[in-house]
């Protein structure tokens, strides 16, 4: 009730991660905690700028015409610079101490104008023992990531993180400037009722995908058809999938031969989180986290979400050539 006193034992992201590290004993030097602190600061900064950009979009900047497009585009680059500076390197990967980070600073940016949720996606590798940090350190399977997560910029900023022992969700308390643990131990329901695909690509889909979608839209009685939800912003679509269950898919098709989503900084981190939450992430024929990348910008086919839903897709791939 409104009479209830505020909690006096807030679990912040830093506290939570530090506890995790302490549990690991002497192997933990606190470097990962430091790195995650940098990512948190970055997320707060981007969250503020996303909010500002939306305001500017609504009211315009004093003395400027044609603010809209310009400001939106800048936000994309700005987020990249914020992230890069915070992580001290360039492009989509950065080396910090004994860790390498792959990231998409502002994923779903085509949605900014409409005020739809967007996000930052990141994955973290430990540099190989013999390396001083190079691109080779991130051309490794996603299963070798030590941590992965995203921050979603919506009505609040939500940071969802896994350091390899489950998934936790934190919400930015703007007055404290801290991410507070609000969604401990996120687990995906084993089966959901929602499918999330861009069906505008249906005419290009391969037969197993077409057959799978038909099976959930026209199920045999007494089953009910699935609901469609597609935001077009991977962070938001995956966030909903982690919390409510169901399936998110962006398959390769006759037009996009390798799919659309980027393996390193979209598919891997989301696959890592999905598996840590008890779900499955596959290309249809192969576990995503087992793929060995050959290029940092390569793409891959993606199906992820509730265990039973993704197993259904895999079955269609096995049965239909
Ligand atoms: P943008 O950053 O260009 O908006 O792309 C976002 C994205 O990479 C990912 O966040 C979405 O899941 C996917 O693309 C949506 O793609 P479609 O617009 O083809 O549905």
mmCIF file of C-alpha atoms and ligand atoms in Angstrom:
data_model
loop_
_atom_site.group_PDB
_atom_site.id
_atom_site.type_symbol
_atom_site.label_atom_id
_atom_site.label_comp_id
_atom_site.label_asym_id
_atom_site.label_seq_id
_atom_site.Cartn_x
_atom_site.Cartn_y
_atom_site.Cartn_z
ATOM 1 C CA UNK A 1 0.000 0.000 0.000
ATOM 2 C CA UNK A 2 0.981 3.671 -0.163
ATOM 3 C CA UNK A 3 1.760 3.468 3.567
ATOM 4 C CA UNK A 4 4.518 0.921 3.043
ATOM 5 C CA UNK A 5 8.022 2.228 3.773
ATOM 6 C CA UNK A 6 10.505 2.069 0.885
ATOM 7 C CA UNK A 7 12.829 -0.933 0.763
ATOM 8 C CA UNK A 8 16.068 -0.300 2.637
ATOM 9 C CA UNK A 9 17.900 -3.220 1.101
ATOM 10 C CA UNK A 10 18.167 -2.482 -2.609
ATOM 11 C CA UNK A 11 20.110 -4.963 -4.686
ATOM 12 C CA UNK A 12 21.913 -2.918 -7.305
ATOM 13 C CA UNK A 13 23.437 -4.450 -10.401
ATOM 14 C CA UNK A 14 26.965 -3.747 -9.149
ATOM 15 C CA UNK A 15 26.261 -5.351 -5.783
ATOM 16 C CA UNK A 16 24.714 -8.374 -7.448
ATOM 17 C CA UNK A 17 27.585 -8.855 -9.902
ATOM 18 C CA UNK A 18 30.178 -8.352 -7.153
ATOM 19 C CA UNK A 19 28.501 -11.024 -5.037
ATOM 20 C CA UNK A 20 28.597 -13.331 -8.041
ATOM 21 C CA UNK A 21 32.309 -12.659 -8.513
ATOM 22 C CA UNK A 22 33.056 -13.223 -4.842
ATOM 23 C CA UNK A 23 31.308 -16.571 -5.032
ATOM 24 C CA UNK A 24 33.724 -17.538 -7.809
ATOM 25 C CA UNK A 25 36.588 -17.069 -5.351
ATOM 26 C CA UNK A 26 40.178 -16.281 -6.272
ATOM 27 C CA UNK A 27 39.634 -16.595 -10.054
ATOM 28 C CA UNK A 28 37.671 -13.342 -9.989
ATOM 29 C CA UNK A 29 39.742 -10.168 -10.048
ATOM 30 C CA UNK A 30 36.831 -7.766 -10.286
ATOM 31 C CA UNK A 31 37.672 -6.908 -13.909
ATOM 32 C CA UNK A 32 34.311 -8.151 -15.133
ATOM 33 C CA UNK A 33 32.591 -6.035 -12.501
ATOM 34 C CA UNK A 34 34.526 -3.003 -13.734
ATOM 35 C CA UNK A 35 33.608 -3.763 -17.316
ATOM 36 C CA UNK A 36 29.940 -4.135 -16.427
ATOM 37 C CA UNK A 37 30.135 -0.829 -14.590
ATOM 38 C CA UNK A 38 31.321 0.796 -17.824
ATOM 39 C CA UNK A 39 28.419 -0.814 -19.694
ATOM 40 C CA UNK A 40 25.971 0.420 -17.052
ATOM 41 C CA UNK A 41 27.229 3.985 -17.313
ATOM 42 C CA UNK A 42 26.951 3.753 -21.087
ATOM 43 C CA UNK A 43 23.384 2.467 -20.826
ATOM 44 C CA UNK A 44 22.404 5.333 -18.514
ATOM 45 C CA UNK A 45 23.936 7.838 -20.888
ATOM 46 C CA UNK A 46 22.230 6.380 -23.952
ATOM 47 C CA UNK A 47 18.916 6.160 -22.050
ATOM 48 C CA UNK A 48 19.128 9.879 -21.272
ATOM 49 C CA UNK A 49 19.964 10.725 -24.866
ATOM 50 C CA UNK A 50 17.207 8.536 -26.302
ATOM 51 C CA UNK A 51 14.748 10.360 -24.052
ATOM 52 C CA UNK A 52 16.137 13.759 -25.050
ATOM 53 C CA UNK A 53 15.999 12.868 -28.738
ATOM 54 C CA UNK A 54 12.364 11.891 -28.379
ATOM 55 C CA UNK A 55 11.587 15.204 -26.729
ATOM 56 C CA UNK A 56 13.462 17.081 -29.432
ATOM 57 C CA UNK A 57 11.537 15.087 -31.989
ATOM 58 C CA UNK A 58 8.265 16.241 -30.442
ATOM 59 C CA UNK A 59 8.991 19.910 -29.771
ATOM 60 C CA UNK A 60 11.949 20.685 -32.008
ATOM 61 C CA UNK A 61 15.180 22.419 -31.087
ATOM 62 C CA UNK A 62 14.978 26.197 -30.722
ATOM 63 C CA UNK A 63 16.128 27.922 -33.888
ATOM 64 C CA UNK A 64 16.493 24.753 -35.917
ATOM 65 C CA UNK A 65 14.386 23.493 -38.748
ATOM 66 C CA UNK A 66 14.285 19.940 -39.951
ATOM 67 C CA UNK A 67 15.440 18.600 -36.603
ATOM 68 C CA UNK A 68 13.690 15.296 -36.905
ATOM 69 C CA UNK A 69 15.694 13.165 -39.295
ATOM 70 C CA UNK A 70 18.995 14.776 -38.441
ATOM 71 C CA UNK A 71 18.762 14.306 -34.678
ATOM 72 C CA UNK A 72 17.565 10.726 -35.025
ATOM 73 C CA UNK A 73 20.441 9.748 -37.212
ATOM 74 C CA UNK A 74 22.901 11.439 -34.904
ATOM 75 C CA UNK A 75 21.605 9.439 -31.977
ATOM 76 C CA UNK A 76 22.758 6.244 -33.631
ATOM 77 C CA UNK A 77 26.290 7.549 -34.075
ATOM 78 C CA UNK A 78 26.281 9.243 -30.697
ATOM 79 C CA UNK A 79 25.415 5.961 -28.963
ATOM 80 C CA UNK A 80 28.227 4.259 -30.792
ATOM 81 C CA UNK A 81 30.690 6.945 -29.697
ATOM 82 C CA UNK A 82 29.492 6.775 -26.100
ATOM 83 C CA UNK A 83 29.900 3.027 -26.088
ATOM 84 C CA UNK A 84 33.232 3.070 -27.876
ATOM 85 C CA UNK A 85 34.688 5.726 -25.595
ATOM 86 C CA UNK A 86 33.447 3.919 -22.528
ATOM 87 C CA UNK A 87 34.960 0.703 -23.797
ATOM 88 C CA UNK A 88 38.051 2.370 -25.299
ATOM 89 C CA UNK A 89 38.189 1.034 -28.848
ATOM 90 C CA UNK A 90 36.411 1.218 -32.149
ATOM 91 C CA UNK A 91 33.708 -0.391 -34.259
ATOM 92 C CA UNK A 92 31.566 -3.158 -32.929
ATOM 93 C CA UNK A 93 34.213 -4.710 -30.731
ATOM 94 C CA UNK A 94 36.333 -3.349 -27.924
ATOM 95 C CA UNK A 95 39.115 -4.676 -25.749
ATOM 96 C CA UNK A 96 39.139 -3.859 -22.054
ATOM 97 C CA UNK A 97 41.773 -5.518 -19.871
ATOM 98 C CA UNK A 98 41.364 -9.227 -20.269
ATOM 99 C CA UNK A 99 37.920 -8.939 -21.864
ATOM 100 C CA UNK A 100 36.622 -8.284 -25.367
ATOM 101 C CA UNK A 101 33.170 -6.818 -25.925
ATOM 102 C CA UNK A 102 30.970 -7.120 -29.018
ATOM 103 C CA UNK A 103 28.008 -4.753 -29.109
ATOM 104 C CA UNK A 104 25.250 -3.095 -31.062
ATOM 105 C CA UNK A 105 24.985 0.339 -29.414
ATOM 106 C CA UNK A 106 21.484 1.173 -30.649
ATOM 107 C CA UNK A 107 19.672 -1.798 -32.113
ATOM 108 C CA UNK A 108 16.297 -1.177 -33.754
ATOM 109 C CA UNK A 109 17.143 2.440 -34.486
ATOM 110 C CA UNK A 110 14.689 2.595 -37.399
ATOM 111 C CA UNK A 111 12.041 2.603 -34.635
ATOM 112 C CA UNK A 112 13.206 5.781 -32.871
ATOM 113 C CA UNK A 113 10.870 8.141 -34.732
ATOM 114 C CA UNK A 114 7.841 6.186 -33.562
ATOM 115 C CA UNK A 115 8.932 6.105 -29.915
ATOM 116 C CA UNK A 116 9.188 2.322 -30.012
ATOM 117 C CA UNK A 117 11.579 0.525 -27.651
ATOM 118 C CA UNK A 118 15.154 0.169 -28.803
ATOM 119 C CA UNK A 119 18.220 -1.189 -27.068
ATOM 120 C CA UNK A 120 21.914 -1.867 -26.672
ATOM 121 C CA UNK A 121 23.055 -5.487 -27.069
ATOM 122 C CA UNK A 122 26.423 -6.741 -25.793
ATOM 123 C CA UNK A 123 28.435 -9.919 -25.435
ATOM 124 C CA UNK A 124 31.683 -10.410 -23.540
ATOM 125 C CA UNK A 125 34.563 -12.787 -24.243
ATOM 126 C CA UNK A 126 37.685 -13.310 -22.160
ATOM 127 C CA UNK A 127 40.731 -12.698 -24.389
ATOM 128 C CA UNK A 128 42.670 -15.872 -25.139
ATOM 129 C CA UNK A 129 45.644 -16.435 -22.814
ATOM 130 C CA UNK A 130 48.210 -15.795 -25.555
ATOM 131 C CA UNK A 131 46.497 -12.718 -26.987
ATOM 132 C CA UNK A 132 46.770 -9.022 -26.258
ATOM 133 C CA UNK A 133 43.316 -8.497 -27.723
ATOM 134 C CA UNK A 134 42.496 -8.851 -31.403
ATOM 135 C CA UNK A 135 39.569 -9.651 -33.668
ATOM 136 C CA UNK A 136 40.452 -13.357 -33.334
ATOM 137 C CA UNK A 137 39.334 -13.131 -29.705
ATOM 138 C CA UNK A 138 35.742 -12.583 -30.800
ATOM 139 C CA UNK A 139 35.702 -14.954 -33.775
ATOM 140 C CA UNK A 140 34.775 -17.690 -31.336
ATOM 141 C CA UNK A 141 31.525 -19.559 -30.705
ATOM 142 C CA UNK A 142 28.938 -17.788 -28.570
ATOM 143 C CA UNK A 143 29.146 -20.626 -26.059
ATOM 144 C CA UNK A 144 32.547 -19.194 -25.076
ATOM 145 C CA UNK A 145 31.067 -15.854 -24.033
ATOM 146 C CA UNK A 146 31.433 -15.205 -20.303
ATOM 147 C CA UNK A 147 28.538 -12.770 -20.172
ATOM 148 C CA UNK A 148 25.871 -11.264 -22.410
ATOM 149 C CA UNK A 149 22.979 -8.882 -22.075
ATOM 150 C CA UNK A 150 21.028 -5.930 -23.334
ATOM 151 C CA UNK A 151 19.578 -2.672 -22.119
ATOM 152 C CA UNK A 152 16.117 -1.818 -23.403
ATOM 153 C CA UNK A 153 15.191 1.843 -23.587
ATOM 154 C CA UNK A 154 11.450 2.082 -23.061
ATOM 155 C CA UNK A 155 9.222 3.729 -20.479
ATOM 156 C CA UNK A 156 12.093 2.768 -18.192
ATOM 157 C CA UNK A 157 15.559 1.414 -18.965
ATOM 158 C CA UNK A 158 15.846 -2.316 -18.316
ATOM 159 C CA UNK A 159 19.163 -4.124 -18.243
ATOM 160 C CA UNK A 160 19.015 -7.896 -18.621
ATOM 161 C CA UNK A 161 22.234 -9.768 -17.933
ATOM 162 C CA UNK A 162 23.675 -13.233 -17.653
ATOM 163 C CA UNK A 163 27.163 -13.990 -16.421
ATOM 164 C CA UNK A 164 26.627 -17.674 -17.086
ATOM 165 C CA UNK A 165 24.530 -18.624 -14.065
ATOM 166 C CA UNK A 166 20.987 -17.652 -14.968
ATOM 167 C CA UNK A 167 19.459 -14.392 -16.144
ATOM 168 C CA UNK A 168 18.612 -11.335 -14.079
ATOM 169 C CA UNK A 169 16.748 -8.171 -14.988
ATOM 170 C CA UNK A 170 17.423 -4.735 -13.522
ATOM 171 C CA UNK A 171 15.443 -1.515 -13.875
ATOM 172 C CA UNK A 172 17.056 1.895 -13.834
ATOM 173 C CA UNK A 173 15.831 3.940 -10.881
ATOM 174 C CA UNK A 174 16.282 7.377 -12.390
ATOM 175 C CA UNK A 175 16.296 9.135 -9.021
ATOM 176 C CA UNK A 176 19.112 6.938 -7.718
ATOM 177 C CA UNK A 177 20.858 6.531 -11.068
ATOM 178 C CA UNK A 178 21.207 2.834 -10.255
ATOM 179 C CA UNK A 179 20.010 -0.349 -11.913
ATOM 180 C CA UNK A 180 17.994 -2.210 -9.266
ATOM 181 C CA UNK A 181 17.332 -5.965 -9.363
ATOM 182 C CA UNK A 182 13.649 -6.193 -10.313
ATOM 183 C CA UNK A 183 13.482 -9.472 -12.260
ATOM 184 C CA UNK A 184 15.621 -12.072 -10.459
ATOM 185 C CA UNK A 185 16.213 -15.398 -12.162
ATOM 186 C CA UNK A 186 14.231 -14.925 -15.375
ATOM 187 C CA UNK A 187 13.045 -18.263 -16.776
ATOM 188 C CA UNK A 188 11.185 -18.714 -20.069
ATOM 189 C CA UNK A 189 7.949 -20.706 -19.796
ATOM 190 C CA UNK A 190 8.489 -24.091 -21.513
ATOM 191 C CA UNK A 191 5.758 -23.257 -24.026
ATOM 192 C CA UNK A 192 4.213 -19.953 -25.018
ATOM 193 C CA UNK A 193 1.263 -18.660 -27.029
ATOM 194 C CA UNK A 194 2.970 -15.916 -29.038
ATOM 195 C CA UNK A 195 4.921 -15.997 -32.299
ATOM 196 C CA UNK A 196 7.074 -13.093 -33.419
ATOM 197 C CA UNK A 197 8.168 -13.115 -37.079
ATOM 198 C CA UNK A 198 8.198 -10.502 -39.839
ATOM 199 C CA UNK A 199 5.565 -12.272 -41.933
ATOM 200 C CA UNK A 200 5.935 -9.588 -44.565
ATOM 201 C CA UNK A 201 8.752 -11.837 -45.758
ATOM 202 C CA UNK A 202 6.411 -14.862 -46.041
ATOM 203 C CA UNK A 203 6.727 -15.162 -49.840
ATOM 204 C CA UNK A 204 10.481 -15.690 -49.419
ATOM 205 C CA UNK A 205 10.285 -18.164 -46.510
ATOM 206 C CA UNK A 206 11.642 -21.701 -46.941
ATOM 207 C CA UNK A 207 9.141 -24.626 -46.711
ATOM 208 C CA UNK A 208 9.865 -25.660 -43.069
ATOM 209 C CA UNK A 209 9.164 -22.117 -41.856
ATOM 210 C CA UNK A 210 5.970 -21.829 -43.905
ATOM 211 C CA UNK A 211 4.772 -25.200 -42.600
ATOM 212 C CA UNK A 212 5.656 -24.333 -38.996
ATOM 213 C CA UNK A 213 3.798 -21.019 -39.138
ATOM 214 C CA UNK A 214 0.780 -22.743 -40.658
ATOM 215 C CA UNK A 215 0.804 -25.267 -37.796
ATOM 216 C CA UNK A 216 0.536 -22.578 -35.128
ATOM 217 C CA UNK A 217 -1.986 -20.459 -37.025
ATOM 218 C CA UNK A 218 -4.281 -23.335 -38.048
ATOM 219 C CA UNK A 219 -3.819 -25.884 -35.236
ATOM 220 C CA UNK A 220 -5.882 -29.049 -34.992
ATOM 221 C CA UNK A 221 -8.723 -28.750 -32.450
ATOM 222 C CA UNK A 222 -8.764 -28.418 -29.467
ATOM 223 C CA UNK A 223 -5.611 -26.258 -29.689
ATOM 224 C CA UNK A 224 -5.986 -22.509 -30.205
ATOM 225 C CA UNK A 225 -3.931 -20.497 -32.670
ATOM 226 C CA UNK A 226 -0.990 -18.436 -31.449
ATOM 227 C CA UNK A 227 -1.085 -14.643 -31.124
ATOM 228 C CA UNK A 228 1.173 -12.537 -33.340
ATOM 229 C CA UNK A 229 3.421 -9.874 -31.780
ATOM 230 C CA UNK A 230 6.201 -8.252 -33.783
ATOM 231 C CA UNK A 231 7.834 -4.999 -32.786
ATOM 232 C CA UNK A 232 10.742 -5.069 -35.238
ATOM 233 C CA UNK A 233 13.183 -4.184 -32.507
ATOM 234 C CA UNK A 234 15.048 -7.310 -31.486
ATOM 235 C CA UNK A 235 15.645 -6.216 -27.908
ATOM 236 C CA UNK A 236 11.941 -5.589 -27.348
ATOM 237 C CA UNK A 237 10.814 -8.763 -29.129
ATOM 238 C CA UNK A 238 13.318 -10.903 -27.224
ATOM 239 C CA UNK A 239 12.524 -9.177 -23.911
ATOM 240 C CA UNK A 240 8.853 -10.098 -24.297
ATOM 241 C CA UNK A 241 9.793 -13.635 -25.329
ATOM 242 C CA UNK A 242 11.982 -14.102 -22.221
ATOM 243 C CA UNK A 243 9.203 -12.893 -19.932
ATOM 244 C CA UNK A 244 6.057 -14.325 -21.581
ATOM 245 C CA UNK A 245 7.451 -17.225 -23.587
ATOM 246 C CA UNK A 246 6.687 -18.122 -27.196
ATOM 247 C CA UNK A 247 8.969 -17.895 -30.189
ATOM 248 C CA UNK A 248 10.900 -15.138 -31.935
ATOM 249 C CA UNK A 249 12.153 -15.906 -35.435
ATOM 250 C CA UNK A 250 14.139 -14.192 -38.138
ATOM 251 C CA UNK A 251 14.907 -17.027 -40.562
ATOM 252 C CA UNK A 252 17.139 -16.931 -43.582
ATOM 253 C CA UNK A 253 14.987 -17.033 -46.714
ATOM 254 C CA UNK A 254 15.119 -16.931 -50.510
ATOM 255 C CA UNK A 255 15.915 -13.212 -50.430
ATOM 256 C CA UNK A 256 18.138 -12.904 -47.338
ATOM 257 C CA UNK A 257 20.280 -15.980 -47.900
ATOM 258 C CA UNK A 258 21.996 -15.704 -44.505
ATOM 259 C CA UNK A 259 19.115 -14.109 -42.639
ATOM 260 C CA UNK A 260 19.235 -10.510 -41.427
ATOM 261 C CA UNK A 261 20.390 -10.584 -37.833
ATOM 262 C CA UNK A 262 24.070 -10.241 -36.985
ATOM 263 C CA UNK A 263 25.645 -13.275 -35.403
ATOM 264 C CA UNK A 264 28.106 -11.614 -33.032
ATOM 265 C CA UNK A 265 26.187 -8.707 -31.599
ATOM 266 C CA UNK A 266 22.554 -9.763 -32.062
ATOM 267 C CA UNK A 267 22.179 -13.556 -32.292
ATOM 268 C CA UNK A 268 24.924 -14.700 -29.874
ATOM 269 C CA UNK A 269 24.049 -12.468 -26.905
ATOM 270 C CA UNK A 270 20.320 -13.205 -27.287
ATOM 271 C CA UNK A 271 20.975 -16.941 -27.723
ATOM 272 C CA UNK A 272 23.170 -16.887 -24.595
ATOM 273 C CA UNK A 273 20.401 -15.219 -22.565
ATOM 274 C CA UNK A 274 17.733 -17.536 -23.992
ATOM 275 C CA UNK A 275 19.645 -20.692 -23.046
ATOM 276 C CA UNK A 276 20.484 -19.282 -19.617
ATOM 277 C CA UNK A 277 16.750 -18.677 -19.121
ATOM 278 C CA UNK A 278 15.963 -22.298 -20.005
ATOM 279 C CA UNK A 279 14.986 -21.801 -23.650
ATOM 280 C CA UNK A 280 16.513 -22.827 -26.981
ATOM 281 C CA UNK A 281 18.169 -20.787 -29.752
ATOM 282 C CA UNK A 282 18.703 -22.419 -33.137
ATOM 283 C CA UNK A 283 19.221 -21.607 -36.807
ATOM 284 C CA UNK A 284 16.640 -24.320 -37.492
ATOM 285 C CA UNK A 285 19.298 -26.978 -37.973
ATOM 286 C CA UNK A 286 22.087 -25.960 -35.585
ATOM 287 C CA UNK A 287 22.540 -24.544 -32.083
ATOM 288 C CA UNK A 288 23.379 -20.853 -32.567
ATOM 289 C CA UNK A 289 25.977 -20.760 -29.767
ATOM 290 C CA UNK A 290 27.978 -23.488 -31.556
ATOM 291 C CA UNK A 291 28.553 -21.436 -34.723
ATOM 292 C CA UNK A 292 32.181 -20.428 -35.271
ATOM 293 C CA UNK A 293 32.150 -16.934 -36.803
ATOM 294 C CA UNK A 294 34.493 -16.114 -39.658
ATOM 295 C CA UNK A 295 33.584 -12.432 -39.927
ATOM 296 C CA UNK A 296 32.523 -9.985 -37.216
ATOM 297 C CA UNK A 297 29.556 -8.735 -39.249
ATOM 298 C CA UNK A 298 28.260 -12.104 -40.437
ATOM 299 C CA UNK A 299 24.549 -12.878 -40.258
ATOM 300 C CA UNK A 300 22.585 -15.925 -39.217
ATOM 301 C CA UNK A 301 19.118 -17.437 -39.176
ATOM 302 C CA UNK A 302 17.478 -17.182 -35.742
ATOM 303 C CA UNK A 303 14.694 -18.971 -33.870
ATOM 304 C CA UNK A 304 14.670 -18.546 -30.106
ATOM 305 C CA UNK A 305 12.354 -18.790 -27.141
ATOM 306 C CA UNK A 306 10.338 -21.385 -25.240
ATOM 307 C CA UNK A 307 11.853 -24.872 -25.347
ATOM 308 C CA UNK A 308 8.820 -26.695 -26.764
ATOM 309 C CA UNK A 309 8.049 -24.038 -29.360
ATOM 310 C CA UNK A 310 11.601 -24.043 -30.712
ATOM 311 C CA UNK A 311 11.683 -27.860 -30.673
ATOM 312 C CA UNK A 312 8.615 -27.745 -32.936
ATOM 313 C CA UNK A 313 10.502 -25.612 -35.474
ATOM 314 C CA UNK A 314 13.489 -27.962 -35.344
ATOM 315 C CA UNK A 315 11.110 -30.862 -36.050
ATOM 316 C CA UNK A 316 9.805 -29.123 -39.181
ATOM 317 C CA UNK A 317 13.385 -28.568 -40.384
ATOM 318 C CA UNK A 318 14.120 -32.286 -39.866
ATOM 319 C CA UNK A 319 10.976 -33.430 -41.681
ATOM 320 C CA UNK A 320 10.763 -30.962 -44.548
ATOM 321 C CA UNK A 321 13.668 -30.542 -46.961
HETATM 322 P P1 LIG B 1 17.338 -1.515 -37.431
HETATM 323 O O1 LIG B 1 18.425 -1.189 -36.404
HETATM 324 O O2 LIG B 1 17.710 -1.155 -38.832
HETATM 325 O O3 LIG B 1 15.997 -0.946 -37.019
HETATM 326 O O4 LIG B 1 17.205 -3.118 -37.457
HETATM 327 C C1 LIG B 1 16.753 -3.783 -36.319
HETATM 328 C C2 LIG B 1 16.973 -5.251 -36.443
HETATM 329 O O5 LIG B 1 18.331 -5.537 -36.675
HETATM 330 C C3 LIG B 1 16.488 -6.008 -35.206
HETATM 331 O O6 LIG B 1 16.496 -5.239 -34.041
HETATM 332 C C4 LIG B 1 15.088 -6.441 -35.569
HETATM 333 O O7 LIG B 1 14.721 -7.635 -34.937
HETATM 334 C C5 LIG B 1 15.157 -6.608 -37.065
HETATM 335 O O8 LIG B 1 16.207 -5.769 -37.510
HETATM 336 C C6 LIG B 1 13.879 -6.219 -37.757
HETATM 337 O O9 LIG B 1 14.003 -6.418 -39.122
HETATM 338 P P2 LIG B 1 12.773 -6.162 -40.141
HETATM 339 O O10 LIG B 1 12.550 -4.670 -40.167
HETATM 340 O O11 LIG B 1 13.245 -6.711 -41.435
HETATM 341 O O12 LIG B 1 11.582 -6.895 -39.603
#
